[in-house]
Coordinates of C-alpha atoms in Angstrom, one line a residue:
Chain A
M1 CA -12.7 27.5 138.8
A2 CA -13.8 27.9 135.3
V3 CA -13.9 31.9 135.9
S4 CA -10.4 32.1 137.2
F5 CA -9.2 29.9 134.3
E6 CA -10.9 32.1 131.8
E7 CA -9.4 35.2 133.7
K8 CA -6.2 33.6 133.5
F9 CA -6.6 32.8 129.8
Q10 CA -7.5 36.5 129.3
S11 CA -4.6 37.8 131.3
L12 CA -2.5 35.4 129.2
K13 CA -4.0 36.8 126.2
Q14 CA -3.3 40.4 127.3
S15 CA 0.1 39.9 128.3
Q16 CA 0.6 38.1 124.9
K17 CA -1.0 41.2 123.2
L18 CA 1.3 43.5 125.5
E19 CA 4.4 41.4 124.1
D20 CA 2.9 41.9 120.6
E21 CA 2.8 45.6 121.3
V22 CA 6.2 45.8 122.7
N23 CA 7.5 43.8 119.6
Q24 CA 5.6 46.3 117.6
V25 CA 7.2 49.3 119.3
I26 CA 10.7 47.8 119.0
K27 CA 9.9 47.1 115.1
D28 CA 8.6 50.5 114.9
K29 CA 11.7 51.9 116.7
R30 CA 14.1 49.9 114.7
S31 CA 12.1 51.2 111.4
I32 CA 12.9 54.6 112.7
F33 CA 16.5 54.0 112.9
K34 CA 17.1 51.8 110.2
P35 CA 16.2 54.1 107.5
S36 CA 18.6 56.5 108.5
T37 CA 21.6 54.2 108.2
K38 CA 19.8 52.6 105.2
N39 CA 18.9 55.7 103.6
S40 CA 22.5 57.3 103.8
T41 CA 23.7 54.1 101.8
K42 CA 20.8 54.4 99.5
I43 CA 21.1 57.9 98.6
L44 CA 24.5 57.3 97.8
G45 CA 24.0 54.0 96.2
S46 CA 20.9 54.6 94.2
F47 CA 22.3 58.1 93.2
V48 CA 25.0 56.7 91.2
F49 CA 24.1 53.2 90.9
P50 CA 21.9 50.4 92.3
R51 CA 24.1 48.4 94.2
S52 CA 23.1 46.5 97.4
V53 CA 25.0 46.7 100.7
G54 CA 25.2 43.1 100.8
E55 CA 27.7 43.2 98.3
I56 CA 30.2 45.2 100.4
A57 CA 31.2 41.7 101.6
T58 CA 32.2 40.6 98.4
D59 CA 34.0 43.6 97.6
K60 CA 37.2 42.3 99.4
P61 CA 40.6 43.5 98.1
P62 CA 42.5 40.6 96.7
Q63 CA 44.6 38.3 98.9
G64 CA 47.7 39.9 100.5
A65 CA 46.8 43.5 99.4
D66 CA 46.4 45.4 102.7
N67 CA 43.5 43.3 104.1
G68 CA 44.5 43.0 107.8
K69 CA 40.8 44.0 109.0
G70 CA 38.8 42.7 106.0
G71 CA 36.9 40.2 108.3
I72 CA 35.3 42.8 110.1
P73 CA 31.8 43.8 108.6
L74 CA 31.8 47.3 109.9
W75 CA 35.2 48.0 108.7
D76 CA 34.2 46.7 105.4
F77 CA 31.1 48.9 105.5
L78 CA 33.2 52.1 106.2
N79 CA 35.7 51.1 103.8
Y80 CA 33.1 50.6 101.0
N81 CA 31.4 53.9 101.6
F82 CA 34.9 55.7 101.7
F83 CA 36.0 54.5 98.5
H84 CA 32.4 54.9 97.2
L85 CA 32.4 58.5 98.1
I86 CA 35.9 59.1 96.4
L87 CA 34.2 57.5 93.3
V88 CA 31.0 59.7 93.5
A89 CA 33.3 62.7 93.6
M90 CA 35.2 61.7 90.7
F91 CA 32.1 61.1 88.8
L92 CA 30.6 64.4 89.8
V93 CA 34.0 66.2 88.8
Y94 CA 34.0 64.1 85.5
S95 CA 30.2 65.0 84.8
I96 CA 31.1 68.8 84.6
I97 CA 34.0 68.0 82.0
R98 CA 31.8 65.8 80.2
G99 CA 29.2 68.6 79.7
C100 CA 31.8 70.8 78.4
E101 CA 32.9 68.5 76.1
Y102 CA 29.1 67.7 75.0
F103 CA 28.5 71.3 74.2
C104 CA 31.8 71.8 72.5
R105 CA 31.1 68.8 70.2
R106 CA 27.7 69.8 69.7
A107 CA 28.7 73.4 68.7
R108 CA 31.4 72.2 66.5
L109 CA 29.0 70.0 64.6
K110 CA 26.2 72.8 64.4
F111 CA 28.9 75.0 63.0
L112 CA 29.9 72.3 60.4
E113 CA 26.4 71.6 59.6
L114 CA 26.0 75.3 58.5
A115 CA 29.4 75.5 56.7
Y116 CA 28.8 72.3 54.8
N117 CA 24.9 72.5 54.2
P118 CA 24.2 70.9 50.8
S119 CA 21.4 73.3 50.7
Q120 CA 19.4 70.5 48.6
S121 CA 21.9 70.7 45.9
P122 CA 23.5 67.7 44.4
Q123 CA 26.3 69.8 42.8
L124 CA 27.8 70.7 46.2
I125 CA 27.4 67.2 47.3
R126 CA 29.3 66.1 44.2
Q127 CA 32.0 68.7 44.7
D128 CA 32.6 67.3 48.7
V129 CA 32.7 63.8 47.4
N130 CA 34.9 64.4 44.4
K131 CA 38.0 65.2 46.6
L132 CA 37.7 61.6 48.1
E133 CA 40.0 58.7 46.7
K134 CA 37.4 56.2 46.9
I135 CA 33.7 55.8 48.0
P136 CA 31.9 52.9 49.3
K137 CA 29.7 50.9 47.0
K138 CA 27.3 49.6 49.9
V139 CA 26.5 51.7 52.6
S140 CA 24.2 50.9 55.6
V141 CA 22.6 53.5 58.0
I142 CA 21.0 52.8 61.4
L143 CA 18.1 55.3 61.9
S144 CA 16.2 55.5 65.0
L145 CA 12.7 56.2 65.9
K146 CA 12.6 59.4 68.4
S147 CA 9.8 60.0 70.4
E148 CA 6.8 62.1 68.9
H149 CA 7.2 65.2 70.9
E150 CA 10.8 65.8 69.9
E151 CA 11.8 67.9 66.8
G152 CA 12.2 65.6 64.0
G153 CA 10.7 62.8 65.9
G154 CA 8.2 60.2 65.3
V155 CA 7.5 58.2 62.3
E156 CA 7.3 61.2 60.0
G157 CA 10.9 62.5 61.2
L158 CA 12.0 59.0 60.6
L159 CA 10.7 58.9 57.0
N160 CA 12.1 62.6 56.3
D161 CA 15.7 61.2 57.7
A162 CA 15.3 58.3 55.2
G163 CA 14.5 60.8 52.3
E164 CA 17.5 62.8 53.0
V165 CA 20.1 60.0 53.4
T166 CA 18.8 58.5 50.1
S167 CA 19.5 62.0 48.2
W168 CA 22.9 62.2 49.9
C169 CA 23.7 58.6 48.7
I170 CA 22.5 59.3 45.0
G171 CA 24.3 62.6 45.2
S172 CA 27.5 61.0 45.9
G173 CA 27.2 58.2 43.5
I174 CA 26.5 55.2 46.1
P175 CA 24.3 52.5 44.3
N176 CA 23.3 50.3 47.4
L177 CA 21.8 51.7 50.6
T178 CA 20.4 49.8 53.6
L179 CA 18.2 51.5 56.0
F180 CA 18.2 49.7 59.5
E181 CA 15.5 50.7 62.1
Y182 CA 15.3 48.5 65.1
N183 CA 11.6 48.2 65.3
G184 CA 10.9 47.6 61.5
V185 CA 8.8 50.6 61.1
L186 CA 10.1 51.4 57.8
K187 CA 9.0 48.1 56.6
T188 CA 5.3 48.7 57.3
Q189 CA 5.4 52.3 55.9
V190 CA 6.5 51.7 52.3
P191 CA 4.0 53.6 50.3
T192 CA 4.8 56.7 52.7
L193 CA 8.4 56.0 52.4
I194 CA 8.4 56.1 48.7
H195 CA 6.5 59.3 48.9
S196 CA 8.8 60.8 51.3
I197 CA 12.0 59.7 49.4
N198 CA 10.3 61.2 46.2
K199 CA 9.8 64.6 47.9
S200 CA 13.3 64.8 49.2
L201 CA 14.7 63.8 45.7
S202 CA 12.5 66.4 43.8
N203 CA 14.0 69.3 46.4
Y204 CA 17.6 68.1 45.3
F205 CA 17.2 67.1 41.7
G206 CA 14.2 68.9 40.6
A207 CA 11.0 67.3 39.9
N208 CA 11.8 66.7 36.0
N209 CA 15.1 64.9 36.6
L210 CA 13.9 62.3 39.4
P211 CA 16.4 59.4 39.9
T212 CA 15.0 56.2 39.9
F213 CA 15.0 53.7 43.1
V214 CA 14.0 50.4 44.2
V215 CA 12.9 49.6 47.8
K216 CA 13.5 45.9 48.6
I217 CA 12.6 44.0 52.0
P218 CA 14.6 41.0 52.0
R219 CA 12.6 38.3 54.2
L220 CA 9.1 39.5 52.7
D221 CA 10.4 39.4 49.3
L222 CA 8.8 42.6 48.5
V223 CA 10.2 44.8 45.9
A224 CA 8.7 48.3 45.3
Y225 CA 9.6 50.9 42.6
G226 CA 10.0 54.6 42.9
N227 CA 7.8 56.8 40.7
G228 CA 10.5 57.7 38.6
E229 CA 10.5 57.0 34.7
S230 CA 11.7 53.7 34.9
S231 CA 9.0 50.8 35.2
P232 CA 9.4 47.6 36.8
E233 CA 9.8 45.9 33.6
D234 CA 12.9 48.0 32.8
Y235 CA 14.4 47.2 36.2
L236 CA 13.8 43.6 35.9
T237 CA 15.4 43.2 32.4
N238 CA 18.1 45.3 33.6
E239 CA 17.9 47.6 30.5
K240 CA 17.7 50.7 32.9
P241 CA 19.0 50.0 36.2
A242 CA 17.6 52.3 39.0
D243 CA 20.1 54.9 40.5
I244 CA 19.8 53.2 43.8
E245 CA 18.8 49.9 45.4
I246 CA 17.3 50.8 49.0
T247 CA 17.2 47.6 51.3
L248 CA 15.1 47.9 54.5
I249 CA 16.0 45.9 57.4
S250 CA 15.2 45.6 61.1
T251 CA 16.3 43.6 64.2
V252 CA 14.4 40.6 63.1
N253 CA 17.0 40.4 60.1
G254 CA 19.5 39.8 62.7
K255 CA 20.1 36.8 65.1
K256 CA 16.5 35.9 64.7
T257 CA 17.1 35.0 61.0
I258 CA 20.3 33.1 61.9
A259 CA 18.2 31.0 64.3
D260 CA 15.7 30.5 61.7
L261 CA 18.3 29.3 59.3
A262 CA 19.7 26.9 61.9
K263 CA 16.0 25.5 62.1
T264 CA 15.7 25.1 58.4
M265 CA 18.9 23.5 58.2
A266 CA 18.1 21.1 61.1
D267 CA 14.9 20.2 59.4
L268 CA 16.5 19.7 56.0
A269 CA 19.2 17.4 57.8
S270 CA 16.5 15.6 59.8
K271 CA 14.9 14.5 56.5
Q272 CA 18.3 13.6 55.2
E273 CA 18.2 16.3 52.5
L274 CA 21.3 18.1 54.0
Q275 CA 24.5 16.8 55.0
S276 CA 26.4 18.1 57.9
K277 CA 29.8 18.5 56.1
D278 CA 27.7 20.9 53.5
I279 CA 27.2 23.4 56.0
T280 CA 30.1 25.9 55.3
I281 CA 30.5 29.4 55.7
D282 CA 30.1 30.1 52.2
L283 CA 26.6 28.5 52.3
I284 CA 25.5 30.2 55.2
D285 CA 26.7 33.4 53.8
S286 CA 24.8 33.1 50.5
E287 CA 21.7 32.1 52.7
L288 CA 21.9 35.2 54.9
T289 CA 22.7 37.6 52.2
D290 CA 19.4 36.4 50.6
L291 CA 17.4 36.5 53.7
S292 CA 18.8 39.7 55.6
G293 CA 20.7 41.9 52.8
Y294 CA 24.5 42.2 52.0
E295 CA 27.3 43.4 54.0
P296 CA 28.0 46.9 53.6
D297 CA 31.4 48.5 53.2
L298 CA 30.6 51.2 55.4
L299 CA 27.9 51.5 58.4
I300 CA 27.1 54.9 59.6
L301 CA 25.2 55.5 62.8
F302 CA 23.7 58.6 63.6
G303 CA 23.6 58.2 67.5
P304 CA 26.0 59.7 70.3
V305 CA 27.8 56.2 71.3
L306 CA 28.3 52.8 69.2
D307 CA 25.1 50.9 69.8
L308 CA 24.6 48.4 67.3
Q309 CA 20.9 47.8 68.5
G310 CA 20.7 44.2 67.2
Y311 CA 22.1 44.9 63.6
P312 CA 22.6 41.6 61.5
P313 CA 25.7 40.4 63.3
W314 CA 26.9 38.3 60.0
Q315 CA 27.0 41.3 58.0
I316 CA 29.5 43.5 59.8
R317 CA 32.6 41.5 59.5
L318 CA 34.8 43.9 57.8
S319 CA 32.4 47.1 57.5
E320 CA 33.8 50.2 58.5
I321 CA 31.8 51.6 61.4
Y322 CA 31.6 55.5 61.9
W323 CA 29.6 57.4 64.3
E324 CA 30.2 61.1 65.6
Q325 CA 30.3 61.1 69.4
D326 CA 27.6 63.3 70.9
N327 CA 25.8 63.6 67.8
D328 CA 22.0 62.5 67.8
D329 CA 20.6 63.5 64.6
V330 CA 20.9 62.6 60.9
N331 CA 23.2 65.1 59.7
Y332 CA 25.1 65.6 56.3
V333 CA 28.4 66.3 58.1
V334 CA 28.4 63.1 59.8
F335 CA 27.7 61.2 56.4
L336 CA 30.4 63.4 54.8
N337 CA 33.0 62.5 57.5
A338 CA 31.8 58.9 57.4
L339 CA 32.9 59.0 53.7
K340 CA 35.9 60.7 54.2
K341 CA 37.1 58.4 57.1
F342 CA 36.2 55.4 54.6
S343 CA 38.2 56.9 51.7
T344 CA 41.5 56.6 54.1
C345 CA 40.8 53.2 55.3
K346 CA 42.8 50.1 54.2
V347 CA 41.2 46.6 54.6
N348 CA 43.8 43.8 54.7
V349 CA 42.1 40.8 55.9
G350 CA 44.3 39.0 58.3
K351 CA 47.3 40.4 57.1
Chain B
M1 CA 59.8 63.5 79.7
S2 CA 63.0 62.0 80.7
F3 CA 62.8 64.2 83.8
L4 CA 59.2 62.7 84.6
L5 CA 60.6 59.3 84.3
W6 CA 63.6 60.0 86.6
L7 CA 61.2 61.3 88.9
S8 CA 58.9 58.3 89.1
T9 CA 62.0 56.3 90.1
L10 CA 62.1 58.1 93.5
P11 CA 61.0 55.9 96.1
I12 CA 58.6 58.4 97.7
I13 CA 57.1 59.2 94.5
S14 CA 56.6 55.8 93.2
Y15 CA 55.1 55.0 96.6
V16 CA 52.5 57.8 96.2
L17 CA 51.6 56.8 92.6
E18 CA 51.0 53.2 93.9
L19 CA 48.9 54.7 96.6
I20 CA 46.6 56.6 94.0
K21 CA 46.5 53.8 91.9
H22 CA 45.2 51.6 94.7
I23 CA 42.7 54.1 95.8
L24 CA 41.5 54.4 92.2
I25 CA 41.0 50.8 91.8
R26 CA 39.4 50.2 95.2
S27 CA 36.9 53.1 94.5
L28 CA 36.1 51.9 90.9
R29 CA 35.3 48.3 92.6
T30 CA 32.7 50.0 94.3
G31 CA 30.9 51.0 91.0
N32 CA 29.7 49.3 88.2
L33 CA 32.0 47.2 86.3
P34 CA 31.8 45.3 83.0
N35 CA 31.5 41.6 83.7
H36 CA 33.1 40.4 80.5
I37 CA 35.8 42.6 78.4
A38 CA 37.0 41.8 75.0
F39 CA 40.2 43.1 73.5
I40 CA 41.3 43.2 69.8
M41 CA 45.0 43.2 70.3
D42 CA 45.9 45.2 67.0
G43 CA 48.9 47.0 65.9
N44 CA 52.0 44.9 67.1
R45 CA 53.6 45.0 63.7
R46 CA 52.9 48.6 63.2
Y47 CA 54.3 49.6 66.4
A48 CA 57.6 47.6 65.7
K49 CA 57.6 49.4 62.4
Q50 CA 57.3 52.7 63.8
H51 CA 59.8 52.2 66.4
K52 CA 62.1 50.3 63.8
L53 CA 62.2 47.1 65.8
P54 CA 62.0 43.5 64.3
V55 CA 58.1 42.2 64.1
S56 CA 58.8 39.5 66.6
Q57 CA 59.9 42.3 69.1
G58 CA 56.4 43.7 68.6
H59 CA 54.5 40.7 69.3
N60 CA 56.6 40.2 72.3
M61 CA 55.7 43.7 73.9
G62 CA 52.3 43.2 72.8
S63 CA 52.3 39.9 75.2
E64 CA 53.9 42.0 77.9
S65 CA 51.2 44.6 77.7
L66 CA 48.6 41.9 77.9
A67 CA 50.1 40.7 81.0
S68 CA 49.7 44.1 82.8
I69 CA 46.2 44.5 81.4
L70 CA 45.4 41.4 82.9
E71 CA 46.7 42.1 86.2
L72 CA 44.5 45.1 86.2
C73 CA 41.1 43.3 85.4
Y74 CA 42.1 40.8 88.1
K75 CA 42.4 43.6 90.6
L76 CA 39.1 45.1 89.3
N77 CA 37.3 41.8 89.8
I78 CA 36.3 41.4 86.2
Q79 CA 35.0 38.1 85.6
A80 CA 36.1 37.3 82.1
V81 CA 38.7 38.7 79.6
S82 CA 38.5 37.7 76.0
I83 CA 41.5 38.3 73.8
Y84 CA 41.6 38.1 69.9
A85 CA 45.1 36.4 69.9
F86 CA 45.0 34.9 66.3
S87 CA 42.5 34.9 63.6
I88 CA 41.9 32.2 61.0
E89 CA 42.8 34.7 58.4
N90 CA 46.2 35.2 60.1
F91 CA 47.2 32.0 58.5
N92 CA 47.7 33.8 55.1
R93 CA 50.5 35.7 56.8
S94 CA 54.1 34.8 55.8
K95 CA 55.1 31.1 57.1
S96 CA 57.7 32.5 59.3
E97 CA 55.4 34.9 61.0
V98 CA 52.8 32.2 61.7
N99 CA 55.5 30.0 63.2
Y100 CA 56.8 32.8 65.3
L101 CA 53.2 33.3 66.9
M102 CA 52.8 29.6 67.3
D103 CA 56.2 29.5 69.2
L104 CA 55.2 32.6 71.0
I105 CA 52.1 31.4 72.5
Q106 CA 53.5 28.0 73.3
K107 CA 56.5 29.5 75.1
K108 CA 54.3 31.8 77.1
L109 CA 52.0 28.9 77.8
S110 CA 54.9 26.5 78.9
Q111 CA 56.2 29.4 81.1
I112 CA 52.6 29.6 82.8
S113 CA 52.9 25.9 83.5
E114 CA 56.5 26.0 84.8
H115 CA 56.2 29.0 87.2
G116 CA 52.4 28.8 87.6
D117 CA 52.4 30.8 90.7
L118 CA 51.3 34.0 88.7
V119 CA 48.3 32.4 87.2
D120 CA 47.6 30.5 90.6
K121 CA 47.8 33.4 92.6
F122 CA 45.5 35.5 90.5
G123 CA 43.4 32.5 90.1
I124 CA 43.3 32.7 86.2
K125 CA 41.3 30.0 84.4
I126 CA 42.8 29.8 80.8
I127 CA 40.3 28.7 78.1
F128 CA 40.7 28.5 74.5
S129 CA 38.0 29.6 71.9
G130 CA 38.1 28.8 68.2
N131 CA 38.5 26.4 65.6
K132 CA 41.0 23.9 66.8
S133 CA 41.2 21.7 63.9
F134 CA 43.6 24.5 62.3
L135 CA 45.9 23.8 65.1
P136 CA 49.2 21.9 64.7
K137 CA 49.1 18.8 67.0
D138 CA 51.8 20.1 69.5
V139 CA 49.9 23.5 70.0
Y140 CA 46.8 21.8 70.6
D141 CA 48.2 19.6 73.1
T142 CA 49.8 22.6 75.1
F143 CA 46.2 24.4 74.9
K144 CA 44.8 21.1 76.3
E145 CA 47.4 20.8 79.0
T146 CA 47.1 24.7 80.2
E147 CA 43.2 24.1 80.3
E148 CA 43.5 21.1 82.3
R149 CA 46.0 22.9 84.8
T150 CA 44.1 26.0 85.5
K151 CA 40.6 24.4 85.4
N152 CA 40.1 24.8 89.1
N153 CA 41.1 28.5 89.3
G154 CA 38.1 30.8 89.1
N155 CA 38.6 34.4 89.8
V156 CA 39.1 35.6 86.2
I157 CA 38.5 33.6 83.2
L158 CA 40.9 34.4 80.3
N159 CA 39.3 33.5 77.0
I160 CA 42.1 33.4 74.2
C161 CA 40.6 33.3 70.8
F162 CA 43.1 31.2 68.8
P163 CA 42.4 30.8 65.9
Y164 CA 39.0 32.3 65.8
T165 CA 36.5 34.1 63.4
A166 CA 33.1 34.8 64.7
R167 CA 31.5 33.5 61.1
D168 CA 33.4 30.4 61.7
D169 CA 31.9 30.2 65.4
I170 CA 28.4 30.9 64.2
T171 CA 28.8 28.2 61.5
R172 CA 30.0 25.7 64.2
S173 CA 27.2 26.5 66.3
I174 CA 24.6 25.7 63.7
K175 CA 26.6 22.6 62.9
K176 CA 26.3 21.6 66.4
I177 CA 22.5 22.4 66.4
V178 CA 22.0 20.4 63.3
S179 CA 23.8 17.3 64.7
D180 CA 21.9 17.8 67.8
V181 CA 18.7 17.4 66.0
K182 CA 19.9 14.3 63.9
Q183 CA 20.7 12.7 67.2
D184 CA 17.4 13.4 68.6
K185 CA 18.8 15.6 71.4
L186 CA 16.8 18.7 70.3
E187 CA 13.5 19.2 68.8
V188 CA 13.4 21.5 65.5
E189 CA 10.8 23.7 67.2
E190 CA 12.9 24.4 70.2
I191 CA 15.6 26.2 68.2
R192 CA 15.6 29.7 69.1
E193 CA 18.4 32.5 69.2
E194 CA 19.4 31.4 72.6
T195 CA 20.0 27.8 71.2
V196 CA 22.5 29.6 68.9
S197 CA 24.2 31.4 71.6
N198 CA 24.5 28.6 73.9
N199 CA 26.4 26.9 71.3
L200 CA 29.1 29.5 70.8
D201 CA 32.3 29.4 72.0
T202 CA 31.4 32.2 74.4
K203 CA 28.6 30.1 76.1
S204 CA 30.3 29.6 79.4
L205 CA 31.2 33.3 79.9
P206 CA 29.1 36.3 81.3
P207 CA 27.5 38.5 78.4
L208 CA 30.0 40.6 76.6
D209 CA 29.8 44.4 78.0
F210 CA 32.7 46.0 76.7
M211 CA 34.9 45.7 73.8
M212 CA 38.2 47.4 73.1
R213 CA 39.9 47.8 70.0
T214 CA 43.6 49.5 69.6
S215 CA 45.3 51.1 66.5
G216 CA 42.2 53.4 65.7
V217 CA 40.6 51.0 63.2
R218 CA 37.2 51.1 63.0
R219 CA 36.2 47.5 62.0
L220 CA 35.2 44.4 64.1
S221 CA 37.5 42.2 61.9
D222 CA 35.2 39.2 62.6
Y223 CA 35.5 39.1 66.3
L224 CA 32.5 38.1 68.6
L225 CA 30.2 39.7 66.0
W226 CA 27.1 38.0 67.7
E227 CA 28.0 39.1 71.3
I228 CA 28.5 42.9 70.3
T229 CA 25.4 43.2 68.5
D230 CA 23.5 42.8 72.0
N231 CA 21.8 45.9 73.2
D232 CA 24.3 46.3 76.3
A233 CA 27.4 45.9 74.6
E234 CA 29.8 48.9 73.9
L235 CA 32.7 49.2 71.6
E236 CA 35.5 51.6 72.2
L237 CA 38.2 52.4 69.8
L238 CA 41.7 53.7 70.8
D239 CA 44.1 55.6 68.6
I240 CA 47.1 53.7 70.1
Y241 CA 49.0 50.4 69.2
W242 CA 48.4 47.6 71.5
P243 CA 51.9 47.6 73.1
E244 CA 51.0 51.2 74.0
L245 CA 48.2 50.2 76.2
N246 CA 48.8 50.5 79.7
Q247 CA 46.9 50.1 82.8
L248 CA 46.5 54.0 83.1
I249 CA 44.5 54.1 79.9
L250 CA 42.6 51.1 80.5
T251 CA 41.5 52.4 84.1
W252 CA 40.3 55.7 82.3
S253 CA 38.3 53.7 80.0
I254 CA 36.7 51.6 82.5
F255 CA 35.9 54.7 84.5
K256 CA 34.0 56.3 81.7
W257 CA 32.4 53.0 81.0
S258 CA 31.1 53.0 84.9
F259 CA 30.0 56.7 84.3
R260 CA 27.9 55.8 81.4
K261 CA 26.0 53.4 83.6
T262 CA 25.1 56.0 86.1
S263 CA 22.0 58.2 86.1
L264 CA 24.5 61.2 85.7
N265 CA 24.8 60.0 82.0
D266 CA 21.1 60.2 81.2
F267 CA 21.5 63.8 79.7
F268 CA 23.9 62.6 77.3
K269 CA 21.9 59.7 76.2
Q270 CA 19.8 59.9 73.0
D271 CA 16.3 59.7 73.2
K272 CA 15.0 56.6 71.4
A273 CA 11.5 55.2 71.2
K274 CA 11.2 51.6 71.1
I275 CA 8.0 49.8 70.1
E276 CA 7.0 46.7 72.1

């Protein structure tokens, strides 16, 4: 009895096993079949964008518009792929046009760079700038740290760019410059930065005729002086102002500073030292100017698209923003074009 | 040009054009699309001046071009559209023009509530941003009424900024935080960037993806400053006046936006090193 029971149990187990195996085979078969359908959408999908097939159903045409068969999933699926194929085809055609556009723009910039090369002479910069009706007093520049293995990349390339921009600004008579770098690398490299600026300035103006400059970091209250003739005391007593004031900011000076200001104000208010009605745009403006620098007249980006990278939002209210499409290096032509554009613009707040 | 216009009135041609438009929109919808688009509607007056029309006519045509743009955004399933209808600084304009603009928006909104079918058909939910304390009483009431009437719609959110400036918005957000702390609703230590963004006028909207400004001016003019400095937000400047913006131009801009989000665009991107 017991044996037969055990046998039965065994056979039951075996049949269970068999069932499992069959299930496995079915599963395998499915998995053989599935990828083929899945892959086809995946190739299409992930090639251009990662949108899951599940979203097809949500992509129904609006009510009333040719949606007689919208309820059938297969129809939706085919519909989706049909239109998606058209989109992919359009993207492919466009990418060729875009490629041509890209090379034309790059070639144009390279040509202009040669034609307008300031060849490290402030006289040439002066000549270019003198034609302009007005020049900005405060300029801000967004520099980006490129990866090490690229030409002009890494921290060294960044410092070099900062030096060049400073020389161009002094050459064109701009007294205030803000350098924004997302990570704040410049702030940690002040001595090297000063060295790099001095090197660039002596290339442009000669070692005997070095312009003076001050480097400021708003939230750290750090002020450093260039190696020019003027000493810190001269600067402080305003007898001999520096030729240019350089402010270094990073993304920390943006939204985070505003949040910190809100924190401070909330703290003061809870101690009854600040009234809610005293919080005005003017108060916040003066606080933020102290904490993260002033609003520039002109903001220059040396990137291919307008990407503000977390630049302090409060400070770009009326700033003229300039960038050159498909350009990706710090280039005198872009700087000059930005100044040209600025000289023709008219600011009329609200009117 | 007039020949082309005449050609497009032929039934067969206009049918084909409609079909092309339909296919374009359907294919765009299978790709990446912005969730939240903002428009700076600039250039109504300069357009009127250029075409020797009265200023009011310019504003009128601007509102017409807004309607056609909203239609396209609805067809593209875009979740939210913000428009810069009136800046706080605009109160500095001549009294008659300010009054005209107030009348215009009231008229348009009452048109909506009278023949609401367009708003209801598209499922547009209208909300108003900005500092409402600057508004005259009757305009304020109309706004409240419109918000109330359309609050159950949900396909597209139309965020009308009237009268708005970003600095005012940030200031109001900070004020709100301060008063929350005073009423013990919030701890001082909990204040972060997100706390400020959650108290801005755009708190109920998806993050801003795309901003467009017409009339070729390269400034943000105090509009959505906090939102546009996000890493993914893009700005496109168009060299045309607002009344000249049509569905075709907007479709092209959105097509290019969609392209930039694909891997095909990697080649044109700047190589950037970010330190974590």
